[in-house]
Tab-separated table of C-alpha atoms in Angstrom:
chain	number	residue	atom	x	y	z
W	1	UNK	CA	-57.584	-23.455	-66.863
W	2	UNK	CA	-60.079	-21.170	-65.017
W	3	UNK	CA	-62.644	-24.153	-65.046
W	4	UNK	CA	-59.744	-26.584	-63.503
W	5	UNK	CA	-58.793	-24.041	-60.663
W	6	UNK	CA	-62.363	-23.977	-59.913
W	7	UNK	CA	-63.130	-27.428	-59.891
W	8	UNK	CA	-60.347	-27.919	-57.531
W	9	UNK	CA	-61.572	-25.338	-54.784
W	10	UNK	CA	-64.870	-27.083	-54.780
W	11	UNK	CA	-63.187	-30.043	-54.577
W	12	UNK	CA	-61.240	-29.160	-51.785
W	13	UNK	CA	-64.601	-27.186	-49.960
W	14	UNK	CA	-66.181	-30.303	-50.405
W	15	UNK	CA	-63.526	-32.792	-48.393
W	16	UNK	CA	-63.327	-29.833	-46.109
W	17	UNK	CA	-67.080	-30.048	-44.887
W	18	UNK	CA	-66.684	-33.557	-44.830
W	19	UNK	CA	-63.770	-33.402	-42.530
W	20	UNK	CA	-65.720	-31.328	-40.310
W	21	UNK	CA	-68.435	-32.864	-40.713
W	22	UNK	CA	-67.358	-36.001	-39.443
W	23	UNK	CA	-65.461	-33.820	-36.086
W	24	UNK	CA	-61.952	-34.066	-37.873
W	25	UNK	CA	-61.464	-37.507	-36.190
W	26	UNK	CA	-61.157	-39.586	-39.398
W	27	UNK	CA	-56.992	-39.624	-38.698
W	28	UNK	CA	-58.115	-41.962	-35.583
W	29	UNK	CA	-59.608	-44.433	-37.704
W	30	UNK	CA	-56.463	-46.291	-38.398
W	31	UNK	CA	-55.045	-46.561	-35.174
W	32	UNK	CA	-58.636	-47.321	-33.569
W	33	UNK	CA	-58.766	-50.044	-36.066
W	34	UNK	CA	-55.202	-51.574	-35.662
W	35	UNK	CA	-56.212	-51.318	-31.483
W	36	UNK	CA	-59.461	-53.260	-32.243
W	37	UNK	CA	-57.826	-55.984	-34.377
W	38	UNK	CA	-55.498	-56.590	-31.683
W	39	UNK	CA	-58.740	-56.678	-29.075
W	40	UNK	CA	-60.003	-59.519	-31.476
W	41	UNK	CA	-56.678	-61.484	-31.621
W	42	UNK	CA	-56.582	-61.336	-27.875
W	43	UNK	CA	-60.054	-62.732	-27.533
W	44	UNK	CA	-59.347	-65.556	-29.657
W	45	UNK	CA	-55.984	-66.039	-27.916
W	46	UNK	CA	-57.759	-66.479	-24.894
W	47	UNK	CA	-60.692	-68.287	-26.720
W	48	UNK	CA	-57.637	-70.971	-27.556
W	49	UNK	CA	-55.817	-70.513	-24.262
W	50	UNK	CA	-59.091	-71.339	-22.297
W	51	UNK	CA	-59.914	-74.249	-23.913
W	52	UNK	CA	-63.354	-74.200	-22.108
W	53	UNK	CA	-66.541	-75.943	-23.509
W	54	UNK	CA	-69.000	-73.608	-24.883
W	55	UNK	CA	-67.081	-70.666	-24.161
W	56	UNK	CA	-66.469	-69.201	-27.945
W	57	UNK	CA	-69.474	-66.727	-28.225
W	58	UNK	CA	-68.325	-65.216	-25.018
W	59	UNK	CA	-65.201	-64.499	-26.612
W	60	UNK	CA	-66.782	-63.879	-30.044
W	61	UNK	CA	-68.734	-60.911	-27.828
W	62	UNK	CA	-65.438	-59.826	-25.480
W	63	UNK	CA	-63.394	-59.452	-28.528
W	64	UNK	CA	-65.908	-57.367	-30.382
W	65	UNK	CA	-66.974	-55.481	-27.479
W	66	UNK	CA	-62.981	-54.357	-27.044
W	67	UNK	CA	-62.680	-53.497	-30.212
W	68	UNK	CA	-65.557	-51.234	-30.373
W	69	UNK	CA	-64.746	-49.453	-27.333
W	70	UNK	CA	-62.013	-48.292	-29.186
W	71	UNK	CA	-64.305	-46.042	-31.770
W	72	UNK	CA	-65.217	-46.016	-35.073
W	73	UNK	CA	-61.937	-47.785	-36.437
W	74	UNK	CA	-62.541	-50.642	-34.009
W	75	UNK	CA	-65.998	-50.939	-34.656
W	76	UNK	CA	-65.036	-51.142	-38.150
W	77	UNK	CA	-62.158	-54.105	-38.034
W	78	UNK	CA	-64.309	-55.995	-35.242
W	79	UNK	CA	-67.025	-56.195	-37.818
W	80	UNK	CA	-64.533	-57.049	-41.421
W	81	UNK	CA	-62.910	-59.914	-38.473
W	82	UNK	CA	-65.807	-61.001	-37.856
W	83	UNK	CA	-67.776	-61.433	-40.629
W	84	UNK	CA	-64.336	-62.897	-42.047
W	85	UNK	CA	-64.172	-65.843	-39.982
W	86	UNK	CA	-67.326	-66.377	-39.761
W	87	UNK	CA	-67.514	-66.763	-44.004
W	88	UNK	CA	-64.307	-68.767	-43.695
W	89	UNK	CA	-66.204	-71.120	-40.842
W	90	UNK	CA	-69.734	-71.285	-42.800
W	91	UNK	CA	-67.669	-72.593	-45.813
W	92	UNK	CA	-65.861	-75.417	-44.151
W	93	UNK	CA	-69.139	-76.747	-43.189
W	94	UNK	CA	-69.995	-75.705	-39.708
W	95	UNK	CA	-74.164	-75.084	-40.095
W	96	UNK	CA	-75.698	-72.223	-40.906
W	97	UNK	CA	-77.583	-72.321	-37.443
W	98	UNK	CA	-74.111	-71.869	-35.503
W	99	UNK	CA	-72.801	-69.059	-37.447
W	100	UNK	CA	-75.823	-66.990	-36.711
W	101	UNK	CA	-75.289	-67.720	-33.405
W	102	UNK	CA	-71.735	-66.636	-33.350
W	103	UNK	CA	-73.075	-63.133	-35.641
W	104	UNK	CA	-75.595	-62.573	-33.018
W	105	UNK	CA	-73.020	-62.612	-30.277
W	106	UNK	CA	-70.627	-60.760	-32.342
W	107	UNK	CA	-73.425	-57.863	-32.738
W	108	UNK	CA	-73.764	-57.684	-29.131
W	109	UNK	CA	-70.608	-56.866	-28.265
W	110	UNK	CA	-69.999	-54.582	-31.124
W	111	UNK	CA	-72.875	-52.842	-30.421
W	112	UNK	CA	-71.702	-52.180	-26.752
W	113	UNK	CA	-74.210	-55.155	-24.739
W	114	UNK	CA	-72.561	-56.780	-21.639
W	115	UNK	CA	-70.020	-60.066	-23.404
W	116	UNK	CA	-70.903	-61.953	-19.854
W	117	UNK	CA	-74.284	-62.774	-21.006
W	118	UNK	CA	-72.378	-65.207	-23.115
W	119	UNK	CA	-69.864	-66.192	-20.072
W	120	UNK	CA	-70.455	-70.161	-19.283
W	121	UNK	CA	-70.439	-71.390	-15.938
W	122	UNK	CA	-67.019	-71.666	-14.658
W	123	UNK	CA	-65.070	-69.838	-16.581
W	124	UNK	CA	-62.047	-68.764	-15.173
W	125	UNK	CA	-61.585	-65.424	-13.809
W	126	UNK	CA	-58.928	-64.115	-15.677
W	127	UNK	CA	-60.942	-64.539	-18.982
């Protein structure tokens, strides 16, 4: 028993530094990620709502660079979304040239670069 008691206080020093070590904000990670899923869901609301040739890496990079504003957890679901759709898209044929494409802008965002570099002429304002 004197083994068990000590496995479990190492156990629990362990999670501790981890906890700390990661500035006790790993109970933010679920709502962050819930907030970024919804960022992504808008973005391809408005992506469907716009209806505006040439317009979906914009919103491939707005809806990523929402959800990453949001933290870690956002970062996190923009990237499983993405990567998601884009395996669902690349197996219903679209070419493997476009999907990079659509990665490429999703990186952007994610990683924090400006989604109007994607913006097409003409675009309406609201989007």
């Amino acid at each position: 028993c004197e083994v068990s008691a000590t496995m479990k206080l190492l156990l629990a020093g362990i999670v501790l530094i981890f906890i700390t070590g990661s500035e006790a904000q790993w109970y933010r990670f679920p709502l962050e990620a819930a907030q970024g899923a919804y960022d992504m869901g808008k973005a391809y609301k408005d992506m469907r709502d716009a209806n505006w040739i040439n317009s979906d890496k914009y919103f491939h990079a707005r809806g990523n660079y929402d959800a990453a504003q949001r933290g870690t957890g956002g970062r996190w679901a923009a990237e499983v979304i993405s990567d998601a759709r884009e395996w669902v898209q690349g197996n219903s044929g679209r070419g493997a040239e476009d999907t990079e494409a659509d990665q490429e802008a999703n990186r952007w965002g994610r990683g924090g670069g400006d989604p109007n570099r994607y913006r097409p002429a003409g675009l309406p304002d609201k989007y």
